mmCIF file of C-alpha atoms and ligand atoms in Angstrom:
data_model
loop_
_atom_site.group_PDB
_atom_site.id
_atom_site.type_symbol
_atom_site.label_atom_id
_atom_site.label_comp_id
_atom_site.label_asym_id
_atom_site.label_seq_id
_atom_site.Cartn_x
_atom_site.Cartn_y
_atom_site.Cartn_z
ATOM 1 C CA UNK A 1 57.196 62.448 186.738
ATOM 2 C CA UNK A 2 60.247 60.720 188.485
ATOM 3 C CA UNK A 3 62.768 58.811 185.779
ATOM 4 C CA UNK A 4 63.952 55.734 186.879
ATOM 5 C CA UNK A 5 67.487 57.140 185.936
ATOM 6 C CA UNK A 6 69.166 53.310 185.317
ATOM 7 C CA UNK A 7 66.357 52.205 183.260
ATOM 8 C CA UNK A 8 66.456 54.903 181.573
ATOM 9 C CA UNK A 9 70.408 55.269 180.508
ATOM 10 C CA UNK A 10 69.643 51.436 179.428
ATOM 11 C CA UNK A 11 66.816 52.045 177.546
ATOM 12 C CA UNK A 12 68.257 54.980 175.489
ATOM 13 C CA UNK A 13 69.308 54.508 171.987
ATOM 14 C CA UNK A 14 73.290 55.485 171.677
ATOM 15 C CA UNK A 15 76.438 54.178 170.163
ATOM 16 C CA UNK A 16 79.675 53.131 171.786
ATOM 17 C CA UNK A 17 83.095 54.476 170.072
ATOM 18 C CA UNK A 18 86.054 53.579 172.822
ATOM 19 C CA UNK A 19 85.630 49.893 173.633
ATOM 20 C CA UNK A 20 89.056 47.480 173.434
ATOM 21 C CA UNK A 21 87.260 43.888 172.789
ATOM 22 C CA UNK A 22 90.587 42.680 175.163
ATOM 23 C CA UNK A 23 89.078 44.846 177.637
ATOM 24 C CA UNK A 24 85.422 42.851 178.341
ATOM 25 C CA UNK A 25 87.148 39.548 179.365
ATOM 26 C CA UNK A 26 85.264 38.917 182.209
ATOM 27 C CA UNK A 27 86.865 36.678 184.716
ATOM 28 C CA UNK A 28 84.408 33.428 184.206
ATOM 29 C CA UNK A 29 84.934 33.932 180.479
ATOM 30 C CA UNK A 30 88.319 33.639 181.439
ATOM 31 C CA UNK A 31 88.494 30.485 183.178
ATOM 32 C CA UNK A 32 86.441 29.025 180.688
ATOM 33 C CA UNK A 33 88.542 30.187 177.871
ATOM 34 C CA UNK A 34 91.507 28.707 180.107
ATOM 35 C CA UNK A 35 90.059 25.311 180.663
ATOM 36 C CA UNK A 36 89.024 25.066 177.156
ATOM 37 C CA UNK A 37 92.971 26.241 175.679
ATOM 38 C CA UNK A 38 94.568 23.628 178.681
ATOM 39 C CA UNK A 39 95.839 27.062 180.284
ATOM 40 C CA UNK A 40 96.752 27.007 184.045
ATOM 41 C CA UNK A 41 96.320 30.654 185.957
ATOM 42 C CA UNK A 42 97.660 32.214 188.735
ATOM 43 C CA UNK A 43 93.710 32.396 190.565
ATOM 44 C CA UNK A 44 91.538 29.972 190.702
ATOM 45 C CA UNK A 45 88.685 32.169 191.726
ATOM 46 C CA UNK A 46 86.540 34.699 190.257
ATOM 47 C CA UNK A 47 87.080 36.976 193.435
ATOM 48 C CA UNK A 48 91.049 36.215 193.586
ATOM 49 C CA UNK A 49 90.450 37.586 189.681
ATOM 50 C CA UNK A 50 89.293 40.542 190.434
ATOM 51 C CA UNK A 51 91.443 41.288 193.418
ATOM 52 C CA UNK A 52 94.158 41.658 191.045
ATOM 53 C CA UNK A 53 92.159 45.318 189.686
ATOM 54 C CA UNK A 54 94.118 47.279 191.632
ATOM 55 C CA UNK A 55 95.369 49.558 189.294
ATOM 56 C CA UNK A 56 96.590 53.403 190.125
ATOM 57 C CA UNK A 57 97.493 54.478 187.031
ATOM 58 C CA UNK A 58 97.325 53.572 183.344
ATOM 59 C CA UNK A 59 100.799 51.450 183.621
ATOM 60 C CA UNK A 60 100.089 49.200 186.167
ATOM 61 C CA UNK A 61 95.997 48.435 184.547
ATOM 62 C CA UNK A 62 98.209 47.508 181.428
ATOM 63 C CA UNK A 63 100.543 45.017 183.605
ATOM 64 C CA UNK A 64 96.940 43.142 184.389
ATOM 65 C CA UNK A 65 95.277 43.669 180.976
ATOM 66 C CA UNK A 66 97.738 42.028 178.794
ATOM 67 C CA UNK A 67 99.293 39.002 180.273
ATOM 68 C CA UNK A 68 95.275 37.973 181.115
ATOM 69 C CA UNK A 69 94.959 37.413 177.467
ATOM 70 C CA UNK A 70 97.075 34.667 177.177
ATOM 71 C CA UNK A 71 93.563 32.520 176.858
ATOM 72 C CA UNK A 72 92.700 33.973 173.693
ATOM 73 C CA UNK A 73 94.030 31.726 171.325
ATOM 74 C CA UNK A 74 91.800 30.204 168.597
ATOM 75 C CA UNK A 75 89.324 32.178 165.961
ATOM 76 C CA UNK A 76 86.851 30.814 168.350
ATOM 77 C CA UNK A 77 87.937 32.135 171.289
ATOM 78 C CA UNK A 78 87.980 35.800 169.939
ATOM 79 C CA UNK A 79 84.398 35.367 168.221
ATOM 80 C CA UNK A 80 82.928 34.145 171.707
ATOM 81 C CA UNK A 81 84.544 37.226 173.436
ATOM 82 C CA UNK A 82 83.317 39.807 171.428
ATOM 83 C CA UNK A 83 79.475 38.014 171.122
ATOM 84 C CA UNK A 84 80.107 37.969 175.171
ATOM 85 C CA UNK A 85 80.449 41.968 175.049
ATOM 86 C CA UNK A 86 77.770 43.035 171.738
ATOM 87 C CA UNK A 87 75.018 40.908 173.442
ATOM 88 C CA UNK A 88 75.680 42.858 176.707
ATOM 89 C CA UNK A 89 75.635 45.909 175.018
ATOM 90 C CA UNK A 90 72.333 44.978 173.193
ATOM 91 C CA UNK A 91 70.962 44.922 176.936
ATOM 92 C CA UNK A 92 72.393 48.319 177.278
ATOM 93 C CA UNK A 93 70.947 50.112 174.632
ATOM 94 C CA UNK A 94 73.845 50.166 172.374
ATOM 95 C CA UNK A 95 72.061 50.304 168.066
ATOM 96 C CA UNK A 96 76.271 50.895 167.184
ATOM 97 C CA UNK A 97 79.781 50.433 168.263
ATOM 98 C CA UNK A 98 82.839 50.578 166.800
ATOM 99 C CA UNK A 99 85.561 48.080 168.697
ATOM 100 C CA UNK A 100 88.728 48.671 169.246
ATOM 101 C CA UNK A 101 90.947 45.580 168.658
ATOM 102 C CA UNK A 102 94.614 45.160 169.501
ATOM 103 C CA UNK A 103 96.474 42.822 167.309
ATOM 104 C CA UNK A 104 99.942 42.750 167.805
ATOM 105 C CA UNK A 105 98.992 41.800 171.430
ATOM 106 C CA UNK A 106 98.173 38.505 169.835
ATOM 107 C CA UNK A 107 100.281 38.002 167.242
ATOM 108 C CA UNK A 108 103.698 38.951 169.377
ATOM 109 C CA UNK A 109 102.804 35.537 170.905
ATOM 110 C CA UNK A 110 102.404 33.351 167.505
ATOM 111 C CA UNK A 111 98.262 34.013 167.289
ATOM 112 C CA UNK A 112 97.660 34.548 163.471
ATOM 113 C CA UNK A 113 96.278 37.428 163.015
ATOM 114 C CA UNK A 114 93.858 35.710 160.128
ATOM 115 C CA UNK A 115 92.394 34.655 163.481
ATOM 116 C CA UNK A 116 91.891 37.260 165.634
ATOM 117 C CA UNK A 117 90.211 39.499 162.964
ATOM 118 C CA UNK A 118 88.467 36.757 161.463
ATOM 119 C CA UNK A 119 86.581 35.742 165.333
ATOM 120 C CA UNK A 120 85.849 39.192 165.919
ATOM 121 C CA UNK A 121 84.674 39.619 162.170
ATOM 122 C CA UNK A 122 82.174 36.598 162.896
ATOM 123 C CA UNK A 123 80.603 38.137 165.750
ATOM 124 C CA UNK A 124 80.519 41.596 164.439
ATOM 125 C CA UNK A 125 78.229 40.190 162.123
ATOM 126 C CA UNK A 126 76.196 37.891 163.975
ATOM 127 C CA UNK A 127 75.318 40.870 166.021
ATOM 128 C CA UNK A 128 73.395 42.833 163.227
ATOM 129 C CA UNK A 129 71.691 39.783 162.614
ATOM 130 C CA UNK A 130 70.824 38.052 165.782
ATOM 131 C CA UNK A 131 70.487 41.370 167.933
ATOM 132 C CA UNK A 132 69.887 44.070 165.310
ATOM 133 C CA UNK A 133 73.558 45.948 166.835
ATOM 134 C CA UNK A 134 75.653 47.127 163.916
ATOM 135 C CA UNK A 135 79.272 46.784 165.253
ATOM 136 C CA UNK A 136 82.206 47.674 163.259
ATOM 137 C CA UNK A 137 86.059 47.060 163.783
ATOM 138 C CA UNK A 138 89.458 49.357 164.770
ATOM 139 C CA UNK A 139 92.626 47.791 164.381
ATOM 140 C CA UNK A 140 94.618 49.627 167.422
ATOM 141 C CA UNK A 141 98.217 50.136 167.179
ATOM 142 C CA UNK A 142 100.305 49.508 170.588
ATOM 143 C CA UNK A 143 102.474 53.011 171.075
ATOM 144 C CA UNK A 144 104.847 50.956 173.193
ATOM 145 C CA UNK A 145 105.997 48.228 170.301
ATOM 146 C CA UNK A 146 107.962 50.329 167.616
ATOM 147 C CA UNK A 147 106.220 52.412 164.072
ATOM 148 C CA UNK A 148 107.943 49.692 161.963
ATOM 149 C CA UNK A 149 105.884 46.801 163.662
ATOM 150 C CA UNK A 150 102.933 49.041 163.229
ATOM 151 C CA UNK A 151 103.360 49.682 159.732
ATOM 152 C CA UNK A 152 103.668 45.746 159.280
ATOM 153 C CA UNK A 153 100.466 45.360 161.354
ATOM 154 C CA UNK A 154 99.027 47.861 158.578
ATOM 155 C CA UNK A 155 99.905 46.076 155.690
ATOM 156 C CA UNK A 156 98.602 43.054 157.097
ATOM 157 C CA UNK A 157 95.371 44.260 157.705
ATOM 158 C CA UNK A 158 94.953 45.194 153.649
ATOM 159 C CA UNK A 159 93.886 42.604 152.552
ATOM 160 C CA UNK A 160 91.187 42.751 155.355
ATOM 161 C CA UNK A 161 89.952 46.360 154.331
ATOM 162 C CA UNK A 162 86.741 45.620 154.325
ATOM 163 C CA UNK A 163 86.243 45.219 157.901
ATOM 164 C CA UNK A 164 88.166 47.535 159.365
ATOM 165 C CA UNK A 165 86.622 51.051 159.708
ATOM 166 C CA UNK A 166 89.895 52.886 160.953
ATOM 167 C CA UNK A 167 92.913 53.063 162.788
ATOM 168 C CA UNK A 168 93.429 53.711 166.488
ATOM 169 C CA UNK A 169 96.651 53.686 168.911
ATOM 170 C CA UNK A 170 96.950 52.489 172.575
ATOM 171 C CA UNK A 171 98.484 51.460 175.346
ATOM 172 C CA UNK A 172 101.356 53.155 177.325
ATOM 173 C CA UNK A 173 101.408 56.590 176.303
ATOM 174 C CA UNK A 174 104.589 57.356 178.599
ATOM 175 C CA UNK A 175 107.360 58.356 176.182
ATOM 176 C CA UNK A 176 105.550 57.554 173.216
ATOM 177 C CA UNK A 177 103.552 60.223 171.576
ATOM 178 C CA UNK A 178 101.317 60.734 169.016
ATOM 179 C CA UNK A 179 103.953 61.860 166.510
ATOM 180 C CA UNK A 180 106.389 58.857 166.391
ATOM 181 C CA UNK A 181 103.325 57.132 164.792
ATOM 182 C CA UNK A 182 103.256 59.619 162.134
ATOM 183 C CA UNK A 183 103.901 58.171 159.018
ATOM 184 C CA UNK A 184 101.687 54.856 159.967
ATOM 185 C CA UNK A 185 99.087 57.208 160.256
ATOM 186 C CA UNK A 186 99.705 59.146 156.877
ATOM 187 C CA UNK A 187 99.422 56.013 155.098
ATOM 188 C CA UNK A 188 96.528 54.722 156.681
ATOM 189 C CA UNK A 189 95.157 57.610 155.482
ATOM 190 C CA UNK A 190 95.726 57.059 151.719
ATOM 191 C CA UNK A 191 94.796 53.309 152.551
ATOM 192 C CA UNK A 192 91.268 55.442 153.442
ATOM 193 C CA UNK A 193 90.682 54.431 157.109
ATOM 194 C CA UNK A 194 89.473 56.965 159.246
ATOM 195 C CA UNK A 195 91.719 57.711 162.379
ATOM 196 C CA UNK A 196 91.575 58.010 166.368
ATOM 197 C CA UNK A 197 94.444 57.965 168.786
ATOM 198 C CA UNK A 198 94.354 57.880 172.643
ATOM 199 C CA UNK A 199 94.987 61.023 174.532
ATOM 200 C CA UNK A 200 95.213 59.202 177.876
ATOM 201 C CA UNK A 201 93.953 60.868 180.931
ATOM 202 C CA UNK A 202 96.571 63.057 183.148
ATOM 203 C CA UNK A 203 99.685 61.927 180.929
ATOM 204 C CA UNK A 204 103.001 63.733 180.704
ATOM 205 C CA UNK A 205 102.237 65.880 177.344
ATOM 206 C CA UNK A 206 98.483 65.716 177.403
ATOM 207 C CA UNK A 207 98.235 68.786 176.168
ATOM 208 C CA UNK A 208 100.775 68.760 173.516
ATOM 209 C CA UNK A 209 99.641 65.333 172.600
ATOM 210 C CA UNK A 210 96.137 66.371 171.574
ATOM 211 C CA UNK A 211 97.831 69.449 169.662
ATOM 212 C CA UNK A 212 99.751 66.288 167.294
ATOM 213 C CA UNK A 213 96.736 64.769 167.136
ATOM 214 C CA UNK A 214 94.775 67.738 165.717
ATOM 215 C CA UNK A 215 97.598 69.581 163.775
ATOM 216 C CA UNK A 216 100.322 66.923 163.093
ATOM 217 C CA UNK A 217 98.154 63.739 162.312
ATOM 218 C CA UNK A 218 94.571 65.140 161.522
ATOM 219 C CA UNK A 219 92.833 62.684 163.124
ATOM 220 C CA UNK A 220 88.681 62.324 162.732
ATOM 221 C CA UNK A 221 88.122 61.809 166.730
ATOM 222 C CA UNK A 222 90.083 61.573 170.136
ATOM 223 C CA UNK A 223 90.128 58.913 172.257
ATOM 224 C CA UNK A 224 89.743 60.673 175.787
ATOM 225 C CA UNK A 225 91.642 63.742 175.000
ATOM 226 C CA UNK A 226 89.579 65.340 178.388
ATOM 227 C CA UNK A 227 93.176 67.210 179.468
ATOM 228 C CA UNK A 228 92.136 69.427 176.175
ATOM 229 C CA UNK A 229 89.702 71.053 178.708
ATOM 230 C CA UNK A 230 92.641 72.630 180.282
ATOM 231 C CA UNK A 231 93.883 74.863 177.436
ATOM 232 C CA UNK A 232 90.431 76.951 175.957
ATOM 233 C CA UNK A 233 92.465 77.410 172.196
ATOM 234 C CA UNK A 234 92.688 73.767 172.005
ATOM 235 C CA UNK A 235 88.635 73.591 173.206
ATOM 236 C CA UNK A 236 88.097 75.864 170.320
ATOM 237 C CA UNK A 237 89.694 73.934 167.737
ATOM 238 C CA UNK A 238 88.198 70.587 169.003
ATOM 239 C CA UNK A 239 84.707 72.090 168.734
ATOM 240 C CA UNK A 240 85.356 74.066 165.315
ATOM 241 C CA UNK A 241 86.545 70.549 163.611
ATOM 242 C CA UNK A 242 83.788 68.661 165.296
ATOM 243 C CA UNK A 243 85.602 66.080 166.605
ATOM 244 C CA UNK A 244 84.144 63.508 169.093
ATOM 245 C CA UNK A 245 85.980 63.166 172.299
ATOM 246 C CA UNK A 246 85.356 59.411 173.790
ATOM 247 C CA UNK A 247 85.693 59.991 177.223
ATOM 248 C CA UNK A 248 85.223 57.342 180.050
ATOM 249 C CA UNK A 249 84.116 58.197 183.257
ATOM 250 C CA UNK A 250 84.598 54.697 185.311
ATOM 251 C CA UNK A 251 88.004 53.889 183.686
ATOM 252 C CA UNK A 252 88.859 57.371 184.579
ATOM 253 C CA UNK A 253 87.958 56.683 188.235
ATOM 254 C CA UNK A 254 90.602 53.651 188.137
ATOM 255 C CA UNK A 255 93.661 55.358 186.397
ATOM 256 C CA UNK A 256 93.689 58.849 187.992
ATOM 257 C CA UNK A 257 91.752 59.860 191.052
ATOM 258 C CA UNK A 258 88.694 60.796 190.024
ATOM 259 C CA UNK A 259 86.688 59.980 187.042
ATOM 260 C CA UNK A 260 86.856 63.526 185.932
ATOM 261 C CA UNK A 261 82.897 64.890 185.661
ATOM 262 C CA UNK A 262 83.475 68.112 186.268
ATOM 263 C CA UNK A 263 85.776 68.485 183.309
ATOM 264 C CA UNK A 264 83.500 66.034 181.007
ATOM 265 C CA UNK A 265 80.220 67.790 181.668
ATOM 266 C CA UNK A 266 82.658 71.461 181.216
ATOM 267 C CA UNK A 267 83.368 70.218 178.106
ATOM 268 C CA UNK A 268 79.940 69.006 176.715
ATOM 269 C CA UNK A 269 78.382 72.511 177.954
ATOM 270 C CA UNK A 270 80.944 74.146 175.870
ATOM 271 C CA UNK A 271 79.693 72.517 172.676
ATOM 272 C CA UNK A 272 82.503 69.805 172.753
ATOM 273 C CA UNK A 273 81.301 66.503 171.015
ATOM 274 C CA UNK A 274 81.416 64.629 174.330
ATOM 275 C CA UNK A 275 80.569 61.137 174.868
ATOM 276 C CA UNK A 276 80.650 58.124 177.198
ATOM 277 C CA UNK A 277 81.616 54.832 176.718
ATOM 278 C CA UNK A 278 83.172 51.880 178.684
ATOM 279 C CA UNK A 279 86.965 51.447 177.649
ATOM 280 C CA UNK A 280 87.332 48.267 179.196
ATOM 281 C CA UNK A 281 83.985 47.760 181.072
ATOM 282 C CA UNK A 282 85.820 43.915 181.952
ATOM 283 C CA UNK A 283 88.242 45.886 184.510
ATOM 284 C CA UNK A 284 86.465 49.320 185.425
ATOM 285 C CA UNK A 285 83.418 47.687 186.616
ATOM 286 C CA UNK A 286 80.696 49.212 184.369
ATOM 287 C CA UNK A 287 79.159 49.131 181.059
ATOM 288 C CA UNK A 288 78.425 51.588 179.124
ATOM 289 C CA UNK A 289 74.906 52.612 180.442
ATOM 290 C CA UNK A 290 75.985 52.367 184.116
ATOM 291 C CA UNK A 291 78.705 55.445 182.671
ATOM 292 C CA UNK A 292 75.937 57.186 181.748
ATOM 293 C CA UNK A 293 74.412 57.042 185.184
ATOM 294 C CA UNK A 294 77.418 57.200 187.080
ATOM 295 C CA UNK A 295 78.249 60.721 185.079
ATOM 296 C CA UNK A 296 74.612 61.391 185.872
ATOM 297 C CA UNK A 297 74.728 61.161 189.428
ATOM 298 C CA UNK A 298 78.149 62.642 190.229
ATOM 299 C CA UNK A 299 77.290 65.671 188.013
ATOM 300 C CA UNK A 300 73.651 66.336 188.751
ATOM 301 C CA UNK A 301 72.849 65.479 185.061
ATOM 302 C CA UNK A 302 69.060 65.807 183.767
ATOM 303 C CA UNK A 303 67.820 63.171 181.517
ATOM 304 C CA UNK A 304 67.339 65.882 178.430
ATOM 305 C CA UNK A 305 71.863 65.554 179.661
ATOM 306 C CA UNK A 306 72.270 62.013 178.509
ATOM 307 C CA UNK A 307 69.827 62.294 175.419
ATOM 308 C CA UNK A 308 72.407 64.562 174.187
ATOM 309 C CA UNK A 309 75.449 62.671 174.893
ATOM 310 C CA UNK A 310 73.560 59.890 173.084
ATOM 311 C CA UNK A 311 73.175 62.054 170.430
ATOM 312 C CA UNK A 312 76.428 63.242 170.464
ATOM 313 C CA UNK A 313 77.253 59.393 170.430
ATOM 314 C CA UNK A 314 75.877 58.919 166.993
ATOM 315 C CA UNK A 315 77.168 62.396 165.604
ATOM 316 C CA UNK A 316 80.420 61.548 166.789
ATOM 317 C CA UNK A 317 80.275 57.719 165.094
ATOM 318 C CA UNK A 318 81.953 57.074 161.696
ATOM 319 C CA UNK A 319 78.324 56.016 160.331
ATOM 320 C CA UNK A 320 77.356 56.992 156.643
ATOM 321 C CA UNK A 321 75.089 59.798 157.335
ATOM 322 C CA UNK A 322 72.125 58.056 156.005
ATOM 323 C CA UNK A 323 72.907 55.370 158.893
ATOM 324 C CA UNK A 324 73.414 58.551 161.037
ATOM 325 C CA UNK A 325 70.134 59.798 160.698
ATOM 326 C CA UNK A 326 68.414 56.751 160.995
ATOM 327 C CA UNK A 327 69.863 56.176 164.225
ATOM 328 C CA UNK A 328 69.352 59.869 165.312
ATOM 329 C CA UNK A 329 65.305 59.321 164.453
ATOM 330 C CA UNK A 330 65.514 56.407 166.608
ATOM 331 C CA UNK A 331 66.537 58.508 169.432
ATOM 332 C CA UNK A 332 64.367 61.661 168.893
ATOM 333 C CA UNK A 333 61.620 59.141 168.712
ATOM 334 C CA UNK A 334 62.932 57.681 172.192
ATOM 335 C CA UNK A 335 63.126 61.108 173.978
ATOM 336 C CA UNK A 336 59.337 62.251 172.827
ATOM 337 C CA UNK A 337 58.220 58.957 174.195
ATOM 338 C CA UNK A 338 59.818 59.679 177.094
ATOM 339 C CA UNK A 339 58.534 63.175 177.413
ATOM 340 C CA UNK A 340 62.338 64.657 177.759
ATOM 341 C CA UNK A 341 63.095 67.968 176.052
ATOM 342 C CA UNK A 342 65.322 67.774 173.095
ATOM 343 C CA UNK A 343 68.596 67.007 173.757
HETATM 344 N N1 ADE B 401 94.317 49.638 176.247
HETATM 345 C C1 ADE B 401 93.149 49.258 176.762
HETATM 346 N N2 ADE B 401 92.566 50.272 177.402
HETATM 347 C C2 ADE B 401 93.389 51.333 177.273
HETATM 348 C C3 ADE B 401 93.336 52.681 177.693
HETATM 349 N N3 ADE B 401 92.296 53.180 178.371
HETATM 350 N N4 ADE B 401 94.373 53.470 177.402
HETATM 351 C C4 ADE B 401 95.410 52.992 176.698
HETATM 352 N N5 ADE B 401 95.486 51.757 176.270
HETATM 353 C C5 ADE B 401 94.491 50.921 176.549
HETATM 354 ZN ZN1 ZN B 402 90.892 53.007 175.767
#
């Protein structure tokens, strides 16, 4: 039998864990958003948009990604960005994600943050009802603002507690590593959110970045991390704790020059908690299935291959493990259907 290989990545039960919300503003939800907020852009077209993705390195994406979300301004606007995304991802086979949200990019220009959690909140939960997608929050830090502003972003998420499920740190990871964020990490922590940080592809300090992340700040996953590939004690640790690597094949094809199979599929044959996801599917072109095929095809990946990154997807999620194994029957239940080996 011959597996249509798209239909079936879309098809297949999985979760996504590395998604920024800011990152799946599509260019028409843009100029909507615009015309809607009284905002004039620099384009006027969808194609002069997306000219502007010419990024060759993780610096110059962020000189794009931030100043385009000037048009998020109103509760509103952030509830009909994320719907925009989680009924995509519905059509992708996503059953759970866990978003990534950056609020001090919003409220360094005056945007409440009551708002911005409070959209996303809305559609977070409009999504387990209206399309049966569970979808859960992390509140990102921004490594480039300073660890004071992020502990003051902290404390003004507490009284929001309920909706966050942990704590994650992006942006430019030039000259600002894990460790300065240290002590906002320690006390989220106590505060009892879970924690991921990005390891950014290819960095100066990769490798002694996912050390601090592992030894320093204890974190539960790594956000890309795939560098750890290049130092086999580090592999070892990573697989011994279990942690979930969230790597991202078509943003890594954007930000270095390749989008770095041959060290993803390394990793997941040595046991590694590998999986794929979409980072900011808005800019890099491709949802989260489409990573799964793209990984597929550039590695000579077997379908039994992407059952187990799904699975790896849900292992890797910050479920309850009830919810974990309910989600992991869904997908067993998927693969005997489909007549693929266990994953
Ligand atoms: N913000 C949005 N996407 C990011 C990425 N891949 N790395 C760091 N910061 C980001
Ligand atoms: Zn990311």
């Amino acid at each position: 039998m011959t597996i249509d290989l798209a239909a079936f990545a879309r098809a297949l039960p999985k979760a996504e864990l590395h998604l920024h919300l800011e990152g799946t503003l599509e260019p028409e939800l843009k100029f909507a958003l615009a015309e809607r907020n009284g905002i004039a852009l620099a384009e006027s077209t969808v194609e002069e948009v997306r000219a502007t993705y010419d990024f060759t390195d993780l610096t110059s994406f962020l000189a794009v990604y931030y100043p385009a979300m000037g048009v998020l301004q109103t509760a509103r606007d952030f509830e009909d960005l994320a719907w925009a995304y989680l009924t995509r991802a519905a059509a992708d086979g996503v059953r759970h994600v866990e978003m990534f949200f950056d609020p001090q990019a919003h409220t360094s220009r005056g945007v409440p943050f009551a708002d911005v959690i409070g959209g996303y909140r809305r559609a977070a939960v409009r999504a387990q009802a209206e399309l049966g997608v569970s979808a859960e929050l992390i509140l990102c830090f921004l490594r480039d603002f300073s660890a004071e502003f992020a502990m003051a972003t902290l404390m003004e998420a507490l009284p929001y507690r309920a909706w966050i499920v942990g704590v994650g740190l992006d942006s430019d990871e030039r000259g600002n590593p894990p460790e300065k964020f240290a002590a906002v990490f320690a006390r989220a922590k106590q505060e009892g959110f879970l924690l991921t940080m990005h390891c950014d592809i290819d960095q100066d300090g990769s490798i002694d970045h996912i050390r601090q992340v592992i030894e320093e700040i204890g974190v539960d996953r790594i956000d890309h991390g795939t560098n750890v590939v290049e130092d086999p004690a580090l592999v070892s640790a990573v697989r011994e704790r279990g942690l979930g690597l969230t790597c991202c094949p078509s943003s890594n094809s954007f930000v270095t020059e390749s989008m770095k199979a041959d060290e993803i599929v390394q990793l997941m044959r040595e046991g590694v908690r590998v999986t794929l996801n979409s980072d900011d599917p808005a800019y890099f072109g491709a949802y989260v299935a489409e990573n799964y095929v793209l990984l597929a095809e550039h590695a000579g990946l077997e379908p039994a291959d992407l059952v187990t990154l799904a699975r790896n997807s849900f292992e890797a999620s910050w479920l309850t493990p009830a919810r974990k194994a309910a989600f992991l029957a869904e997908l067993d239940a998927f693969a005997e259907e489909q007549g693929v080996a266990r994953g």
